[in-house]
XYZ file of C-alpha atoms in Angstrom:
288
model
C 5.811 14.214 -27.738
C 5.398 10.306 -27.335
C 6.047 8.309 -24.383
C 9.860 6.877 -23.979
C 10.686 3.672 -25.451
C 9.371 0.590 -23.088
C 10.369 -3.410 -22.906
C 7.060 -3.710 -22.193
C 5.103 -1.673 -25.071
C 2.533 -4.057 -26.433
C 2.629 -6.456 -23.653
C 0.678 -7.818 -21.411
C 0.760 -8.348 -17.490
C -2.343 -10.333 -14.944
C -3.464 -7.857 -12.140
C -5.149 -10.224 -9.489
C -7.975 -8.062 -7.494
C -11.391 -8.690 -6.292
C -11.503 -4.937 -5.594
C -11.105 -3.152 -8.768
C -7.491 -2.249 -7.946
C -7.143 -1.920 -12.061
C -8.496 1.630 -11.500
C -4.985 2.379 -10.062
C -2.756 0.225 -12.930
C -4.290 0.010 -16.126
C -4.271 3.542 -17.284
C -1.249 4.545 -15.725
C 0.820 1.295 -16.916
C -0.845 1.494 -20.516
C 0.254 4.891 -20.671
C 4.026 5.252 -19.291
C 5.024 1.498 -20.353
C 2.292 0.532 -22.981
C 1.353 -2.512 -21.470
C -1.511 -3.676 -20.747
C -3.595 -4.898 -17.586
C -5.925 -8.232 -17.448
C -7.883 -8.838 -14.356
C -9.263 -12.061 -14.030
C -12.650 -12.507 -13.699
C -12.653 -15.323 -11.391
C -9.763 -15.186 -8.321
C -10.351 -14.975 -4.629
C -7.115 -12.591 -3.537
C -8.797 -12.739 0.196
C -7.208 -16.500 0.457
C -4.146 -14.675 0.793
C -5.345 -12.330 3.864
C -8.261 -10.002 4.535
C -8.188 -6.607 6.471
C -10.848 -7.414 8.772
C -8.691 -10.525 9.997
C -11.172 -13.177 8.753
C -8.061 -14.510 7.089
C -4.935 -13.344 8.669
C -2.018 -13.149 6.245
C 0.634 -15.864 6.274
C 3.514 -14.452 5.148
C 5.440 -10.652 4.870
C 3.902 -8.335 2.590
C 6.418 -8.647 -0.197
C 5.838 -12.754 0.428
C 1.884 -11.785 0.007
C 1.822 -9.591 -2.992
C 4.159 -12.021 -4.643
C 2.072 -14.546 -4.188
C -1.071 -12.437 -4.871
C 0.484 -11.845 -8.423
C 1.706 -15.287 -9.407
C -2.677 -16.190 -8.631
C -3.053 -13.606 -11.423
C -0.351 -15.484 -13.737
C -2.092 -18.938 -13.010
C -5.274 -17.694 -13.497
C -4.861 -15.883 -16.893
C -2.137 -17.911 -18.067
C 0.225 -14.660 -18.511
C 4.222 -14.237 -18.094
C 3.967 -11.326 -15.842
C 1.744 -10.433 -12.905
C 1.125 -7.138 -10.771
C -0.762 -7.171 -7.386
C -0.984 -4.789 -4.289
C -0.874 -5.240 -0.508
C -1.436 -2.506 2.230
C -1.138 -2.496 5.933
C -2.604 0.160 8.283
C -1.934 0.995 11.653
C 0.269 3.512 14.037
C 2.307 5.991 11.641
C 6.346 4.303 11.541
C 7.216 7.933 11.938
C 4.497 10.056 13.730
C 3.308 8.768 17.161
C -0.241 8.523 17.949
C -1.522 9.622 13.985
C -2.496 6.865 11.982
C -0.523 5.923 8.714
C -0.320 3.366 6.201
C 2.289 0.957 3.387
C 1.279 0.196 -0.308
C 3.142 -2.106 -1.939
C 3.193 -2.610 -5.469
C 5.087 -5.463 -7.695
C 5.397 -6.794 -10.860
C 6.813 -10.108 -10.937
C 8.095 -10.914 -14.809
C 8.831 -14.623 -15.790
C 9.931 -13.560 -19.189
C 13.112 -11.502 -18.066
C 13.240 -13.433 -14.718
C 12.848 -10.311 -12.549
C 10.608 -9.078 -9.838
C 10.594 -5.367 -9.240
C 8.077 -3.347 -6.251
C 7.769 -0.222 -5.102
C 6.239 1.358 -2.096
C 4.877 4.311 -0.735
C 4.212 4.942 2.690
C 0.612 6.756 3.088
C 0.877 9.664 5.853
C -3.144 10.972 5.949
C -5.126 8.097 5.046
C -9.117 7.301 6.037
C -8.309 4.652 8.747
C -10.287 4.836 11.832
C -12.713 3.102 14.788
C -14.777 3.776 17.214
C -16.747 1.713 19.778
C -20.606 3.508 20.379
C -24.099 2.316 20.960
C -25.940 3.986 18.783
C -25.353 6.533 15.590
C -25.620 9.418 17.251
C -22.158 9.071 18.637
C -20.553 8.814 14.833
C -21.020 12.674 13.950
C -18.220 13.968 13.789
C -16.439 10.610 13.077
C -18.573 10.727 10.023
C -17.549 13.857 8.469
C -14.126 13.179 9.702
C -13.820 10.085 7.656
C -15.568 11.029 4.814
C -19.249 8.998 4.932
C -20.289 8.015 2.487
C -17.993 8.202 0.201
C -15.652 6.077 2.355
C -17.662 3.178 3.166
C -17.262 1.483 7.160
C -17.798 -1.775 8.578
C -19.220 -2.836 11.887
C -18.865 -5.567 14.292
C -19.567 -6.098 17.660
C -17.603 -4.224 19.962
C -17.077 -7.218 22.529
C -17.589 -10.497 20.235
C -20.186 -12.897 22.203
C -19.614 -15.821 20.131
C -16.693 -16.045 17.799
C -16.931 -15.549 15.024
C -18.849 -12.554 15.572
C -20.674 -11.110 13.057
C -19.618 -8.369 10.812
C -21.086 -6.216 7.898
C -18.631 -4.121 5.174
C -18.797 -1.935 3.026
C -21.384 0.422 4.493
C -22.444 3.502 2.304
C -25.606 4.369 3.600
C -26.685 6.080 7.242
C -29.905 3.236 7.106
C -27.519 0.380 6.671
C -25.104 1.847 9.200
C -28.056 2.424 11.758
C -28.789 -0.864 11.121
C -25.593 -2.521 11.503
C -24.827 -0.998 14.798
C -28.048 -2.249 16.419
C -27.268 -5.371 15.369
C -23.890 -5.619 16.421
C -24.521 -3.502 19.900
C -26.312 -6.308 21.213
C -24.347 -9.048 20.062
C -21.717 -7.395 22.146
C -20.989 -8.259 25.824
C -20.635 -4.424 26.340
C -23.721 -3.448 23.979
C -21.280 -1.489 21.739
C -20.632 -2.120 18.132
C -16.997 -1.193 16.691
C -17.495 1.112 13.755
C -14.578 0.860 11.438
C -12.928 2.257 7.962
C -13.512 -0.116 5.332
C -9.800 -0.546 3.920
C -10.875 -2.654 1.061
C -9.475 -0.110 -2.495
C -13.171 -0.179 -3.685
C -14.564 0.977 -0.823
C -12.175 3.381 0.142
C -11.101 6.334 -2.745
C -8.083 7.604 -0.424
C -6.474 3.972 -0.374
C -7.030 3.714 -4.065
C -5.387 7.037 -4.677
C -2.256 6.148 -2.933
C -2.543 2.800 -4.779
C -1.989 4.942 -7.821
C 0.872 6.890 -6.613
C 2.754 3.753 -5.419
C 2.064 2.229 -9.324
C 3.433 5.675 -10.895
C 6.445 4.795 -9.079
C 6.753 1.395 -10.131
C 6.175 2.497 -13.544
C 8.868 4.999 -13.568
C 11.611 2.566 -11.951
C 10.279 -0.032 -14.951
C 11.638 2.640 -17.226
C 14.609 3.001 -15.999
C 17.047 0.249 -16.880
C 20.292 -0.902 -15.569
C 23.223 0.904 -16.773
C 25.451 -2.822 -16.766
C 23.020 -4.963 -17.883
C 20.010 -3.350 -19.555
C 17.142 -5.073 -17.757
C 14.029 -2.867 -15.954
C 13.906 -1.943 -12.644
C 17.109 0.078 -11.715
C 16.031 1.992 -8.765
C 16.592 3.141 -5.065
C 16.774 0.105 -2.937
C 18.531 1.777 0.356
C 19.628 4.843 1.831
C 22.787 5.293 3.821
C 22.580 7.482 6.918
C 25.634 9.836 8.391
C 24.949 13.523 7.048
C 27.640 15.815 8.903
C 26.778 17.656 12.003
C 26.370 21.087 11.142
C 28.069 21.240 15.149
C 30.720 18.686 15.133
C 30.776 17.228 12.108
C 30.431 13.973 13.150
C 27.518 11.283 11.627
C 23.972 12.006 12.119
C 20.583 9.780 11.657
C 19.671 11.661 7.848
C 20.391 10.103 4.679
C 23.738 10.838 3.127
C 23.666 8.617 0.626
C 21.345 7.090 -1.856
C 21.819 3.401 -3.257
C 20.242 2.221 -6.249
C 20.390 -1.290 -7.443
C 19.454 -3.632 -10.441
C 17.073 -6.440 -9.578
C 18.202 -8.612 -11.712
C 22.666 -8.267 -11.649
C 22.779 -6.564 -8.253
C 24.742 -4.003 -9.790
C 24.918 -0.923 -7.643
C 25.539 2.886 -7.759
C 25.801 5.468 -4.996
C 24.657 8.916 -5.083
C 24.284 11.892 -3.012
C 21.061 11.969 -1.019
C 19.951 14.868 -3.115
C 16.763 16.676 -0.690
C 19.045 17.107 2.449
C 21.262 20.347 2.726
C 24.777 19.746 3.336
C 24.576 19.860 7.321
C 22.663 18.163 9.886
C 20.916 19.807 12.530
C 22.305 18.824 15.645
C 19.355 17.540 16.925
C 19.725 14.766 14.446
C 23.898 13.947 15.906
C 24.713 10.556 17.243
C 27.091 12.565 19.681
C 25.679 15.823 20.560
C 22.832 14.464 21.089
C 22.548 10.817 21.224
């Protein structure tokens, strides 16, 4: 049985990477939409922002990735554009476990719509440590997946600014290497030993890269029931699910909203993974 019927079968869309992202889009998008994914070969995405704060990023992530795929559009002189932009640090949910935000787009000049998805990453290979030599890293090592998952270092405590710093790190000689260096370029003779967050470098990150793009692609599927255009999809959630105890509103999802990008038309719908009740755990007034 074929694929469902796609606006975008045959076409074409810019993906702007330096870090072979299109290992995440182009088979997925070629296969659920039919369309097709250029990379540049020249286009320096790190202008935009880098993870190891070289360049810091100017704008919101949905400002960034935009951006990052209009590059893509200039550079290859294309209609439509996708990009990606993650950020890593404390879990929004989970205290003191470390969690992650991809977010996808494709911004599309030819039906005047831009249209993202996101996934929020709960186990990903982000990590640091501060040691002075290698034989501190064991069991951060295995943890984190060396060498498949490849680390940078830097000096723990910068002397000079900017300090140095060394990426992508797949090798235990480089690595022993790199933290000798950076040890005693550091005022506390510790080098900071760090996941390498770049896609390329890290397999986990590009695997949740490719989730967030299956959802994208799915939502491109599904058009708007007033309008026709792509993108129809779940753009917020409405909280208040009865008490199970009083009945009164509690902090789950109760409803779902979904909304067209381009006519803001908008349906509500049942938040359909939630049982009827709420624990009362989760009440505004038994316990708020």
């Amino acid at each position: 049985m074929g694929r469902p019927l796609s606006v975008y079968d045959g076409g074409q869309a810019a993906l702007a990477t330096m870090h072979g992202k299109e290992q995440a889009f182009s088979a997925i998008l070629h296969d659920i939409l039919g369309l097709s994914v250029l990379v540049p070969e020249m286009i320096d995405t790190d202008a935009l922002g880098t993870f190891t704060g070289e360049v810091p990023r100017k704008g919101t992530m949905l400002e960034t990735v935009m951006a990052k795929a209009r590059l893509g559009m200039t550079a290859m002189k294309l209609p439509r554009g996708l990009a990606s932009e993650g950020a890593y640090g404390p879990h929004p949910q989970l205290p003191f476990v470390p969690g992650g935000i991809e977010l996808v787009v494709l911004v599309d000049d030819v039906a005047g719509i831009i249209v993202h998805e996101h996934l929020v990453v709960d186990a990903p290979v982000f990590a640091h440590r501060s040691v002075a030599a290698i034989s501190e890293l064991e069991d951060f090592l295995t943890n984190n997946y060396f060498p498949s998952h490849a680390l940078i270092v830097r000096p723990n405590l910068p002397d000079r600014v900017p300090g140095i710093i060394f990426k992508g790190i797949g090798s235990y000689c480089a690595l022993d290497e790199a933290i000798a260096v950076c040890a005693k370029s550091s005022k506390d003779g510790k080098a900071l030993v760090a996941s390498d967050m770049r896609a390329h470098f890290n397999p986990t990150r590009m695997a949740a890269i490719q989730k967030a793009v299956r959802r994208l692609a799915v939502r491109l599927l599904t058009l708007c029931p007033d309008c026709d255009n792509p993108g129809f999809g779940l753009v917020d959630i409405e909280t208040g699910l009865p008490c199970e105890e009083c009945g009164g509103p509690s902090t789950l999802p109760l409803w779902e909203v979904y909304g067209c990008v381009k006519c803001k038309h908008v349906s509500r719908r049942r938040a359909s993974d939630r049982a009827s009740r709420a624990s009362a755990a989760h009440c505004l007034f038994c316990n708020p």
